Tab-separated table of N, CA and C in Angstrom:
chain	number	residue	atom	x	y	z
A	1	MET	N	-101.613	-106.802	-115.337
A	1	MET	CA	-102.918	-107.160	-114.834
A	1	MET	C	-103.956	-106.833	-115.910
A	2	SER	N	-104.843	-107.723	-116.138
A	2	SER	CA	-105.923	-107.509	-117.100
A	2	SER	C	-106.875	-106.450	-116.570
A	3	VAL	N	-107.429	-105.652	-117.455
A	3	VAL	CA	-108.344	-104.598	-117.051
A	3	VAL	C	-109.552	-105.150	-116.299
A	4	GLU	N	-109.966	-106.381	-116.614
A	4	GLU	CA	-111.161	-106.905	-115.964
A	4	GLU	C	-110.948	-107.256	-114.499
A	5	TYR	N	-109.695	-107.261	-114.016
A	5	TYR	CA	-109.444	-107.571	-112.610
A	5	TYR	C	-108.904	-106.376	-111.840
A	6	ASP	N	-108.993	-105.200	-112.382
A	6	ASP	CA	-108.442	-104.002	-111.771
A	6	ASP	C	-109.574	-103.108	-111.268
A	7	PRO	N	-109.768	-103.000	-109.929
A	7	PRO	CA	-110.876	-102.196	-109.420
A	7	PRO	C	-110.747	-100.710	-109.742
A	8	THR	N	-109.569	-100.251	-110.117
A	8	THR	CA	-109.421	-98.824	-110.402
A	8	THR	C	-110.004	-98.423	-111.756
A	9	VAL	N	-110.494	-99.377	-112.556
A	9	VAL	CA	-111.181	-99.018	-113.810
A	9	VAL	C	-112.637	-98.649	-113.538
A	10	ILE	N	-113.025	-98.681	-112.286
A	10	ILE	CA	-114.375	-98.320	-111.880
A	10	ILE	C	-114.314	-96.959	-111.179
A	11	ASP	N	-115.221	-96.073	-111.547
A	11	ASP	CA	-115.316	-94.770	-110.896
A	11	ASP	C	-116.534	-94.790	-109.986
A	12	PHE	N	-116.381	-94.282	-108.776
A	12	PHE	CA	-117.494	-94.159	-107.841
A	12	PHE	C	-117.689	-92.675	-107.562
A	13	SER	N	-118.885	-92.169	-107.844
A	13	SER	CA	-119.167	-90.757	-107.618
A	13	SER	C	-120.496	-90.620	-106.891
A	14	ALA	N	-120.693	-89.459	-106.301
A	14	ALA	CA	-121.946	-89.216	-105.574
A	14	ALA	C	-122.295	-87.743	-105.635
A	15	GLU	N	-123.578	-87.489	-105.528
A	15	GLU	CA	-124.060	-86.111	-105.457
A	15	GLU	C	-125.288	-86.066	-104.565
A	16	VAL	N	-125.527	-84.902	-103.992
A	16	VAL	CA	-126.736	-84.711	-103.200
A	16	VAL	C	-127.890	-84.530	-104.173
A	17	ALA	N	-128.869	-85.397	-104.097
A	17	ALA	CA	-130.034	-85.310	-104.979
A	17	ALA	C	-131.046	-84.300	-104.440
A	18	SER	N	-131.193	-84.260	-103.113
A	18	SER	CA	-132.095	-83.276	-102.499
A	18	SER	C	-131.725	-83.100	-101.032
A	19	GLN	N	-131.984	-81.917	-100.522
A	19	GLN	CA	-131.803	-81.629	-99.101
A	19	GLN	C	-133.085	-82.007	-98.363
A	20	SER	N	-132.978	-82.163	-97.074
A	20	SER	CA	-134.128	-82.504	-96.247
A	20	SER	C	-135.128	-81.347	-96.219
A	21	THR	N	-136.409	-81.695	-96.325
A	21	THR	CA	-137.503	-80.728	-96.181
A	21	THR	C	-138.487	-81.299	-95.168
A	22	SER	N	-139.505	-80.546	-94.849
A	22	SER	CA	-140.511	-81.070	-93.915
A	22	SER	C	-141.278	-82.233	-94.528
A	23	ASP	N	-141.272	-82.333	-95.858
A	23	ASP	CA	-142.010	-83.399	-96.540
A	23	ASP	C	-141.193	-84.650	-96.826
A	24	SER	N	-139.863	-84.512	-96.917
A	24	SER	CA	-139.056	-85.673	-97.298
A	24	SER	C	-137.634	-85.564	-96.764
A	25	PRO	N	-137.006	-86.719	-96.545
A	25	PRO	CA	-135.621	-86.711	-96.075
A	25	PRO	C	-134.670	-86.280	-97.200
A	26	ALA	N	-133.454	-85.949	-96.821
A	26	ALA	CA	-132.414	-85.672	-97.820
A	26	ALA	C	-132.162	-86.950	-98.598
A	27	SER	N	-131.608	-86.804	-99.807
A	27	SER	CA	-131.267	-87.992	-100.586
A	27	SER	C	-129.934	-87.791	-101.299
A	28	ILE	N	-129.245	-88.901	-101.490
A	28	ILE	CA	-127.938	-88.948	-102.130
A	28	ILE	C	-128.045	-89.903	-103.310
A	29	GLU	N	-127.431	-89.553	-104.437
A	29	GLU	CA	-127.332	-90.490	-105.550
A	29	GLU	C	-125.869	-90.869	-105.725
A	30	ALA	N	-125.594	-92.159	-105.632
A	30	ALA	CA	-124.243	-92.693	-105.841
A	30	ALA	C	-124.241	-93.465	-107.153
A	31	THR	N	-123.111	-93.395	-107.863
A	31	THR	CA	-123.022	-94.039	-109.171
A	31	THR	C	-121.689	-94.739	-109.323
A	32	LEU	N	-121.742	-95.975	-109.782
A	32	LEU	CA	-120.555	-96.756	-110.113
A	32	LEU	C	-120.487	-96.818	-111.631
A	33	THR	N	-119.349	-96.403	-112.235
A	33	THR	CA	-119.228	-96.319	-113.689
A	33	THR	C	-117.992	-97.075	-114.161
A	34	ASN	N	-118.147	-97.843	-115.227
A	34	ASN	CA	-117.019	-98.528	-115.857
A	34	ASN	C	-116.283	-97.515	-116.731
A	35	THR	N	-115.032	-97.197	-116.375
A	35	THR	CA	-114.227	-96.253	-117.153
A	35	THR	C	-113.250	-96.963	-118.089
A	36	ALA	N	-113.281	-98.290	-118.096
A	36	ALA	CA	-112.389	-99.061	-118.975
A	36	ALA	C	-112.893	-99.004	-120.419
A	37	SER	N	-112.052	-99.394	-121.332
A	37	SER	CA	-112.423	-99.376	-122.749
A	37	SER	C	-113.178	-100.635	-123.160
A	38	GLU	N	-113.366	-101.550	-122.230
A	38	GLU	CA	-114.096	-102.787	-122.516
A	38	GLU	C	-115.008	-103.124	-121.349
A	39	ALA	N	-115.898	-104.076	-121.563
A	39	ALA	CA	-116.836	-104.491	-120.518
A	39	ALA	C	-116.094	-105.154	-119.364
A	40	VAL	N	-116.606	-104.951	-118.145
A	40	VAL	CA	-116.063	-105.608	-116.957
A	40	VAL	C	-117.215	-106.132	-116.110
A	41	GLU	N	-116.949	-107.184	-115.355
A	41	GLU	CA	-117.934	-107.668	-114.403
A	41	GLU	C	-117.626	-107.051	-113.046
A	42	VAL	N	-118.663	-106.501	-112.423
A	42	VAL	CA	-118.537	-105.903	-111.105
A	42	VAL	C	-119.382	-106.728	-110.147
A	43	ILE	N	-118.823	-107.056	-108.989
A	43	ILE	CA	-119.505	-107.892	-108.001
A	43	ILE	C	-119.676	-107.073	-106.722
A	44	PHE	N	-120.932	-106.948	-106.253
A	44	PHE	CA	-121.227	-106.234	-105.013
A	44	PHE	C	-122.529	-106.772	-104.453
A	45	GLY	N	-122.980	-106.217	-103.342
A	45	GLY	CA	-124.204	-106.688	-102.696
A	45	GLY	C	-125.448	-106.323	-103.468
A	46	PRO	N	-126.622	-106.468	-102.839
A	46	PRO	CA	-127.880	-106.216	-103.541
A	46	PRO	C	-128.060	-104.749	-103.931
A	47	THR	N	-127.238	-103.863	-103.391
A	47	THR	CA	-127.188	-102.462	-103.781
A	47	THR	C	-125.799	-101.939	-103.431
A	48	LEU	N	-125.379	-100.874	-104.066
A	48	LEU	CA	-124.079	-100.292	-103.755
A	48	LEU	C	-123.986	-99.982	-102.263
A	49	LEU	N	-122.819	-100.143	-101.696
A	49	LEU	CA	-122.509	-99.902	-100.288
A	49	LEU	C	-123.062	-100.962	-99.340
A	50	TYR	N	-123.670	-102.019	-99.852
A	50	TYR	CA	-124.231	-103.065	-98.993
A	50	TYR	C	-123.804	-104.443	-99.475
A	51	THR	N	-122.523	-104.755	-99.385
A	51	THR	CA	-122.027	-106.075	-99.749
A	51	THR	C	-121.972	-106.915	-98.479
A	52	PRO	N	-122.859	-107.902	-98.336
A	52	PRO	CA	-122.981	-108.618	-97.075
A	52	PRO	C	-121.762	-109.452	-96.694
A	53	GLU	N	-120.935	-109.838	-97.653
A	53	GLU	CA	-119.774	-110.659	-97.321
A	53	GLU	C	-118.565	-109.838	-96.919
A	54	SER	N	-118.663	-108.509	-96.943
A	54	SER	CA	-117.546	-107.653	-96.564
A	54	SER	C	-117.241	-107.811	-95.084
A	55	ASP	N	-115.966	-107.735	-94.739
A	55	ASP	CA	-115.543	-107.745	-93.347
A	55	ASP	C	-115.764	-106.340	-92.790
A	56	SER	N	-116.914	-106.127	-92.168
A	56	SER	CA	-117.312	-104.787	-91.753
A	56	SER	C	-116.350	-104.157	-90.755
A	57	SER	N	-115.550	-104.950	-90.056
A	57	SER	CA	-114.610	-104.374	-89.095
A	57	SER	C	-113.466	-103.631	-89.787
A	58	ARG	N	-113.278	-103.868	-91.085
A	58	ARG	CA	-112.211	-103.202	-91.832
A	58	ARG	C	-112.633	-101.859	-92.400
A	59	PHE	N	-113.907	-101.567	-92.402
A	59	PHE	CA	-114.414	-100.394	-93.096
A	59	PHE	C	-115.092	-99.414	-92.147
A	60	GLU	N	-115.075	-98.156	-92.538
A	60	GLU	CA	-115.767	-97.128	-91.767
A	60	GLU	C	-117.231	-97.105	-92.165
A	61	TRP	N	-118.102	-96.920	-91.174
A	61	TRP	CA	-119.539	-96.852	-91.422
A	61	TRP	C	-120.153	-95.998	-90.312
A	62	SER	N	-120.582	-94.797	-90.652
A	62	SER	CA	-121.144	-93.885	-89.666
A	62	SER	C	-122.365	-94.506	-89.002
A	63	ASN	N	-122.464	-94.346	-87.695
A	63	ASN	CA	-123.630	-94.880	-86.984
A	63	ASN	C	-124.623	-93.776	-86.605
A	64	GLN	N	-124.408	-92.555	-87.128
A	64	GLN	CA	-125.305	-91.457	-86.799
A	64	GLN	C	-126.343	-91.184	-87.884
A	65	LEU	N	-126.001	-91.517	-89.120
A	65	LEU	CA	-126.933	-91.339	-90.231
A	65	LEU	C	-127.182	-92.690	-90.884
A	66	ILE	N	-128.411	-92.934	-91.268
A	66	ILE	CA	-128.780	-94.162	-91.972
A	66	ILE	C	-128.944	-93.824	-93.449
A	67	LEU	N	-128.241	-94.557	-94.309
A	67	LEU	CA	-128.434	-94.454	-95.748
A	67	LEU	C	-129.390	-95.575	-96.138
A	68	ASP	N	-130.602	-95.215	-96.466
A	68	ASP	CA	-131.647	-96.190	-96.773
A	68	ASP	C	-131.830	-96.248	-98.288
A	69	PRO	N	-131.329	-97.319	-98.935
A	69	PRO	CA	-131.461	-97.397	-100.389
A	69	PRO	C	-132.919	-97.518	-100.806
A	70	ARG	N	-133.251	-96.889	-101.908
A	70	ARG	CA	-134.637	-96.920	-102.392
A	70	ARG	C	-134.986	-98.235	-103.069
A	71	THR	N	-134.015	-99.116	-103.240
A	71	THR	CA	-134.317	-100.435	-103.789
A	71	THR	C	-134.936	-101.287	-102.692
A	72	SER	N	-135.510	-102.398	-103.075
A	72	SER	CA	-136.203	-103.252	-102.096
A	72	SER	C	-135.269	-104.325	-101.555
A	73	ILE	N	-134.270	-103.894	-100.763
A	73	ILE	CA	-133.351	-104.878	-100.196
A	73	ILE	C	-133.643	-105.161	-98.738
A	74	GLY	N	-134.629	-104.534	-98.178
A	74	GLY	CA	-134.953	-104.621	-96.758
A	74	GLY	C	-135.451	-105.994	-96.348
A	75	PRO	N	-136.459	-106.094	-95.482
A	75	PRO	CA	-137.285	-104.962	-95.101
A	75	PRO	C	-136.587	-104.028	-94.122
A	76	TRP	N	-136.987	-102.762	-94.158
A	76	TRP	CA	-136.463	-101.760	-93.249
A	76	TRP	C	-137.586	-101.351	-92.315
A	77	ALA	N	-137.212	-100.867	-91.150
A	77	ALA	CA	-138.220	-100.305	-90.255
A	77	ALA	C	-138.794	-99.060	-90.917
A	78	THR	N	-139.970	-98.670	-90.501
A	78	THR	CA	-140.596	-97.491	-91.072
A	78	THR	C	-139.984	-96.237	-90.448
A	79	PRO	N	-139.378	-95.381	-91.267
A	79	PRO	CA	-138.851	-94.118	-90.733
A	79	PRO	C	-139.996	-93.261	-90.210
A	80	VAL	N	-139.669	-92.365	-89.295
A	80	VAL	CA	-140.683	-91.486	-88.719
A	80	VAL	C	-140.241	-90.034	-88.874
A	81	GLU	N	-141.217	-89.140	-88.902
A	81	GLU	CA	-140.920	-87.714	-88.868
A	81	GLU	C	-141.331	-87.217	-87.495
A	82	THR	N	-140.389	-86.629	-86.766
A	82	THR	CA	-140.679	-86.159	-85.412
A	82	THR	C	-141.265	-84.748	-85.457
A	83	ASP	N	-141.727	-84.290	-84.306
A	83	ASP	CA	-142.386	-82.978	-84.224
A	83	ASP	C	-141.510	-81.837	-84.722
A	84	ASP	N	-140.189	-82.003	-84.632
A	84	ASP	CA	-139.285	-80.935	-85.087
A	84	ASP	C	-139.009	-81.009	-86.594
A	85	GLY	N	-139.739	-81.896	-87.309
A	85	GLY	CA	-139.566	-82.010	-88.757
A	85	GLY	C	-138.391	-82.865	-89.171
A	86	CYS	N	-137.807	-83.584	-88.228
A	86	CYS	CA	-136.648	-84.430	-88.519
A	86	CYS	C	-137.109	-85.815	-88.995
A	87	HIS	N	-136.471	-86.288	-90.035
A	87	HIS	CA	-136.755	-87.625	-90.544
A	87	HIS	C	-135.786	-88.577	-89.859
A	88	ARG	N	-136.339	-89.500	-89.072
A	88	ARG	CA	-135.512	-90.387	-88.244
A	88	ARG	C	-135.797	-91.847	-88.569
A	89	PHE	N	-134.758	-92.633	-88.387
A	89	PHE	CA	-134.863	-94.076	-88.537
A	89	PHE	C	-134.802	-94.646	-87.123
A	90	PRO	N	-135.813	-95.391	-86.702
A	90	PRO	CA	-135.843	-95.888	-85.318
A	90	PRO	C	-134.589	-96.690	-84.971
A	91	ARG	N	-134.016	-96.405	-83.819
A	91	ARG	CA	-132.792	-97.083	-83.392
A	91	ARG	C	-133.009	-98.580	-83.250
A	92	ASN	N	-134.199	-98.983	-82.873
A	92	ASN	CA	-134.462	-100.407	-82.690
A	92	ASN	C	-135.124	-101.028	-83.922
A	93	GLY	N	-135.147	-100.305	-85.022
A	93	GLY	CA	-135.789	-100.816	-86.233
A	93	GLY	C	-134.942	-101.864	-86.936
A	94	ASP	N	-135.603	-102.725	-87.695
A	94	ASP	CA	-134.895	-103.735	-88.492
A	94	ASP	C	-133.994	-103.049	-89.503
A	95	ARG	N	-132.739	-103.538	-89.633
A	95	ARG	CA	-131.807	-102.954	-90.579
A	95	ARG	C	-131.072	-104.037	-91.344
A	96	TYR	N	-131.628	-105.205	-91.449
A	96	TYR	CA	-130.896	-106.255	-92.137
A	96	TYR	C	-131.082	-106.151	-93.639
A	97	VAL	N	-130.113	-106.699	-94.338
A	97	VAL	CA	-130.102	-106.665	-95.795
A	97	VAL	C	-130.028	-108.096	-96.285
A	98	ARG	N	-130.742	-108.400	-97.358
A	98	ARG	CA	-130.641	-109.747	-97.918
A	98	ARG	C	-129.181	-110.076	-98.158
A	99	SER	N	-128.790	-111.251	-97.782
A	99	SER	CA	-127.394	-111.666	-97.915
A	99	SER	C	-127.155	-112.240	-99.305
A	100	GLU	N	-126.990	-111.348	-100.247
A	100	GLU	CA	-126.766	-111.750	-101.630
A	100	GLU	C	-125.593	-110.958	-102.188
A	101	VAL	N	-124.853	-111.586	-103.070
A	101	VAL	CA	-123.801	-110.901	-103.799
A	101	VAL	C	-124.133	-111.043	-105.272
A	102	TRP	N	-124.169	-109.923	-105.974
A	102	TRP	CA	-124.564	-109.918	-107.365
A	102	TRP	C	-123.391	-109.570	-108.257
A	103	GLY	N	-123.342	-110.199	-109.404
A	103	GLY	CA	-122.388	-109.827	-110.442
A	103	GLY	C	-123.142	-109.166	-111.574
A	104	ARG	N	-122.567	-108.119	-112.103
A	104	ARG	CA	-123.213	-107.418	-113.206
A	104	ARG	C	-122.139	-106.985	-114.193
A	105	THR	N	-122.360	-107.263	-115.462
A	105	THR	CA	-121.429	-106.831	-116.489
A	105	THR	C	-121.781	-105.415	-116.913
A	106	LEU	N	-120.776	-104.539	-116.828
A	106	LEU	CA	-120.953	-103.153	-117.249
A	106	LEU	C	-120.159	-102.925	-118.523
A	107	ASP	N	-120.834	-102.482	-119.563
A	107	ASP	CA	-120.139	-102.109	-120.793
A	107	ASP	C	-119.309	-100.853	-120.526
A	108	SER	N	-118.375	-100.574	-121.409
A	108	SER	CA	-117.562	-99.365	-121.285
A	108	SER	C	-118.474	-98.148	-121.182
A	109	GLY	N	-118.280	-97.346	-120.140
A	109	GLY	CA	-119.088	-96.149	-119.940
A	109	GLY	C	-120.411	-96.376	-119.243
A	110	GLU	N	-120.806	-97.630	-119.035
A	110	GLU	CA	-122.087	-97.933	-118.381
A	110	GLU	C	-121.993	-97.682	-116.879
A	111	SER	N	-123.124	-97.268	-116.293
A	111	SER	CA	-123.174	-96.938	-114.867
A	111	SER	C	-124.269	-97.701	-114.146
A	112	VAL	N	-124.093	-97.828	-112.833
A	112	VAL	CA	-125.105	-98.365	-111.927
A	112	VAL	C	-125.397	-97.265	-110.906
A	113	PRO	N	-126.566	-96.634	-110.995
A	113	PRO	CA	-126.904	-95.596	-110.011
A	113	PRO	C	-127.702	-96.182	-108.849
A	114	GLU	N	-127.621	-95.533	-107.707
A	114	GLU	CA	-128.417	-95.918	-106.543
A	114	GLU	C	-128.757	-94.658	-105.767
A	115	VAL	N	-130.017	-94.517	-105.367
A	115	VAL	CA	-130.450	-93.367	-104.578
A	115	VAL	C	-130.709	-93.834	-103.150
A	116	TYR	N	-130.231	-93.047	-102.191
A	116	TYR	CA	-130.399	-93.343	-100.763
A	116	TYR	C	-131.092	-92.171	-100.095
A	117	ASP	N	-132.072	-92.458	-99.260
A	117	ASP	CA	-132.630	-91.436	-98.386
A	117	ASP	C	-131.761	-91.400	-97.138
A	118	VAL	N	-131.575	-90.218	-96.572
A	118	VAL	CA	-130.674	-90.032	-95.428
A	118	VAL	C	-131.515	-89.710	-94.199
A	119	TYR	N	-131.379	-90.555	-93.176
A	119	TYR	CA	-132.135	-90.397	-91.935
A	119	TYR	C	-131.187	-90.260	-90.748
A	120	THR	N	-131.637	-89.520	-89.744
A	120	THR	CA	-130.927	-89.496	-88.474
A	120	THR	C	-131.232	-90.815	-87.768
A	121	HIS	N	-130.205	-91.403	-87.168
A	121	HIS	CA	-130.366	-92.701	-86.502
A	121	HIS	C	-130.851	-92.500	-85.066
A	122	GLY	N	-132.049	-92.947	-84.789
A	122	GLY	CA	-132.596	-92.883	-83.440
A	122	GLY	C	-133.111	-91.506	-83.072
A	123	SER	N	-133.494	-91.370	-81.796
A	123	SER	CA	-134.091	-90.118	-81.342
A	123	SER	C	-133.203	-89.336	-80.395
A	124	ASP	N	-132.029	-89.871	-80.036
A	124	ASP	CA	-131.189	-89.187	-79.059
A	124	ASP	C	-130.156	-88.243	-79.689
A	125	LEU	N	-130.042	-88.230	-81.011
A	125	LEU	CA	-129.095	-87.347	-81.695
A	125	LEU	C	-129.817	-86.116	-82.221
A	126	PRO	N	-129.079	-84.997	-82.404
A	126	PRO	CA	-129.708	-83.864	-83.081
A	126	PRO	C	-130.063	-84.258	-84.508
A	127	CYS	N	-131.018	-83.574	-85.092
A	127	CYS	CA	-131.428	-83.889	-86.454
A	127	CYS	C	-130.270	-83.645	-87.412
A	128	LEU	N	-129.958	-84.649	-88.237
A	128	LEU	CA	-128.818	-84.605	-89.146
A	128	LEU	C	-127.596	-84.026	-88.434
A	129	PRO	N	-126.974	-84.813	-87.547
A	129	PRO	CA	-125.872	-84.312	-86.730
A	129	PRO	C	-124.740	-83.740	-87.589
A	130	ALA	N	-124.299	-82.537	-87.215
A	130	ALA	CA	-123.230	-81.858	-87.946
A	130	ALA	C	-121.929	-82.641	-87.832
A	131	GLY	N	-121.146	-82.577	-88.897
A	131	GLY	CA	-119.841	-83.229	-88.906
A	131	GLY	C	-119.658	-84.081	-90.139
A	132	SER	N	-118.608	-84.901	-90.100
A	132	SER	CA	-118.275	-85.784	-91.219
A	132	SER	C	-118.785	-87.188	-90.947
A	133	HIS	N	-119.315	-87.810	-91.972
A	133	HIS	CA	-119.867	-89.160	-91.875
A	133	HIS	C	-119.316	-89.949	-93.062
A	134	ARG	N	-118.684	-91.079	-92.777
A	134	ARG	CA	-117.997	-91.835	-93.831
A	134	ARG	C	-118.542	-93.259	-93.907
A	135	TYR	N	-118.684	-93.748	-95.143
A	135	TYR	CA	-119.195	-95.089	-95.409
A	135	TYR	C	-118.262	-95.762	-96.400
A	136	GLN	N	-117.917	-97.019	-96.121
A	136	GLN	CA	-117.053	-97.778	-97.023
A	136	GLN	C	-117.625	-99.167	-97.244
A	137	ASP	N	-117.332	-99.728	-98.419
A	137	ASP	CA	-117.764	-101.076	-98.740
A	137	ASP	C	-116.785	-101.673	-99.731
A	138	GLU	N	-116.843	-102.975	-99.853
A	138	GLU	CA	-115.956	-103.707	-100.753
A	138	GLU	C	-116.693	-104.051	-102.044
A	139	ILE	N	-116.007	-103.921	-103.167
A	139	ILE	CA	-116.524	-104.378	-104.453
A	139	ILE	C	-115.434	-105.204	-105.112
A	140	TYR	N	-115.824	-105.964	-106.090
A	140	TYR	CA	-114.869	-106.781	-106.839
A	140	TYR	C	-115.074	-106.512	-108.316
A	141	VAL	N	-113.981	-106.496	-109.053
A	141	VAL	CA	-114.050	-106.328	-110.500
A	141	VAL	C	-113.449	-107.571	-111.128
A	142	GLY	N	-114.249	-108.314	-111.869
A	142	GLY	CA	-113.774	-109.513	-112.565
A	142	GLY	C	-113.891	-110.775	-111.752
A	143	ASP	N	-113.275	-110.822	-110.607
A	143	ASP	CA	-113.395	-111.967	-109.704
A	143	ASP	C	-113.123	-111.467	-108.287
A	144	ARG	N	-113.042	-112.370	-107.351
A	144	ARG	CA	-112.882	-111.956	-105.952
A	144	ARG	C	-111.421	-111.930	-105.492
A	145	SER	N	-110.483	-112.001	-106.427
A	145	SER	CA	-109.074	-112.014	-106.024
A	145	SER	C	-108.502	-110.611	-105.835
A	146	ASN	N	-109.168	-109.589	-106.345
A	146	ASN	CA	-108.628	-108.236	-106.251
A	146	ASN	C	-109.731	-107.259	-105.874
A	147	PRO	N	-110.047	-107.145	-104.570
A	147	PRO	CA	-111.145	-106.276	-104.161
A	147	PRO	C	-110.761	-104.800	-104.235
A	148	GLY	N	-111.789	-103.985	-104.337
A	148	GLY	CA	-111.633	-102.545	-104.243
A	148	GLY	C	-112.491	-102.033	-103.103
A	149	ILE	N	-112.202	-100.837	-102.652
A	149	ILE	CA	-112.977	-100.212	-101.579
A	149	ILE	C	-113.627	-98.959	-102.147
A	150	ILE	N	-114.956	-98.875	-102.037
A	150	ILE	CA	-115.633	-97.641	-102.396
A	150	ILE	C	-115.899	-96.860	-101.110
A	151	THR	N	-115.706	-95.554	-101.190
A	151	THR	CA	-115.858	-94.691	-100.024
A	151	THR	C	-116.789	-93.536	-100.367
A	152	LEU	N	-117.735	-93.289	-99.482
A	152	LEU	CA	-118.632	-92.150	-99.584
A	152	LEU	C	-118.491	-91.346	-98.304
A	153	GLY	N	-118.124	-90.089	-98.445
A	153	GLY	CA	-118.005	-89.200	-97.294
A	153	GLY	C	-119.024	-88.076	-97.403
A	154	LEU	N	-119.807	-87.889	-96.352
A	154	LEU	CA	-120.796	-86.806	-96.294
A	154	LEU	C	-120.357	-85.800	-95.241
A	155	ARG	N	-120.659	-84.542	-95.481
A	155	ARG	CA	-120.438	-83.507	-94.485
A	155	ARG	C	-121.788	-82.838	-94.250
A	156	VAL	N	-122.142	-82.733	-92.962
A	156	VAL	CA	-123.393	-82.080	-92.589
A	156	VAL	C	-123.043	-80.792	-91.857
A	157	ALA	N	-123.553	-79.668	-92.373
A	157	ALA	CA	-123.337	-78.366	-91.754
A	157	ALA	C	-124.247	-78.211	-90.536
A	158	GLU	N	-123.971	-77.208	-89.725
A	158	GLU	CA	-124.782	-76.944	-88.526
A	158	GLU	C	-126.254	-76.743	-88.854
A	159	ASN	N	-126.552	-76.227	-90.052
A	159	ASN	CA	-127.949	-75.999	-90.430
A	159	ASN	C	-128.597	-77.228	-91.078
A	160	GLY	N	-127.878	-78.370	-91.123
A	160	GLY	CA	-128.431	-79.614	-91.663
A	160	GLY	C	-128.209	-79.812	-93.149
A	161	THR	N	-127.518	-78.870	-93.800
A	161	THR	CA	-127.233	-79.011	-95.226
A	161	THR	C	-126.173	-80.093	-95.433
A	162	ILE	N	-126.442	-81.001	-96.361
A	162	ILE	CA	-125.520	-82.107	-96.650
A	162	ILE	C	-124.740	-81.798	-97.917
A	163	THR	N	-123.441	-82.064	-97.877
A	163	THR	CA	-122.590	-81.996	-99.077
A	163	THR	C	-121.786	-83.279	-99.166
A	164	ILE	N	-121.321	-83.580	-100.376
A	164	ILE	CA	-120.458	-84.739	-100.574
A	164	ILE	C	-119.024	-84.299	-100.313
A	165	ALA	N	-118.364	-84.935	-99.384
A	165	ALA	CA	-116.979	-84.608	-99.055
A	165	ALA	C	-116.002	-85.517	-99.792
A	166	GLU	N	-116.469	-86.717	-100.137
A	166	GLU	CA	-115.583	-87.693	-100.763
A	166	GLU	C	-116.407	-88.768	-101.455
A	167	SER	N	-115.959	-89.181	-102.610
A	167	SER	CA	-116.495	-90.381	-103.271
A	167	SER	C	-115.352	-90.942	-104.104
A	168	SER	N	-114.955	-92.171	-103.784
A	168	SER	CA	-113.780	-92.719	-104.429
A	168	SER	C	-113.825	-94.238	-104.449
A	169	VAL	N	-112.941	-94.811	-105.279
A	169	VAL	CA	-112.710	-96.247	-105.280
A	169	VAL	C	-111.199	-96.431	-105.315
A	170	GLU	N	-110.715	-97.397	-104.561
A	170	GLU	CA	-109.279	-97.663	-104.508
A	170	GLU	C	-109.041	-99.153	-104.320
A	171	ASP	N	-107.832	-99.583	-104.616
A	171	ASP	CA	-107.442	-100.964	-104.352
A	171	ASP	C	-107.543	-101.248	-102.863
A	172	ALA	N	-108.008	-102.438	-102.517
A	172	ALA	CA	-108.135	-102.795	-101.091
A	172	ALA	C	-106.780	-103.137	-100.493
């Protein structure tokens, strides 16, 4: 198999950029990096983790936390801060994403970073509900014949602290 059609030549990593404060929601930075020795074309949605043509029934996607990319792929509903200092995304707010698939050539070692603000979904859940939250999406390397799956796993402690539990890419 040619390197340009192998999704495993792409590394997907994530880190917590900031924890939630009374002034701002928590944020996560995810990065897709070409680890091959040559340039590859990567195909995904208008931002990482948002490929509109993916069969969403095949992938895990937490419905308790909203990952709101800082890019302009919305429009998104306006998040609110409640009296308890929780940053929430309205349950009935618009959450659609432009239905676009983008191809981008990444040179060897080149990365595509994306920052997401993390919101509690709706008003009926505790602020940043404790537990594991997993997000998956499909990407393509080279063409659409050999998809890969990127996975982001978050763990929220009882005190609302977020850590990265998993960030990976694998053959679909």
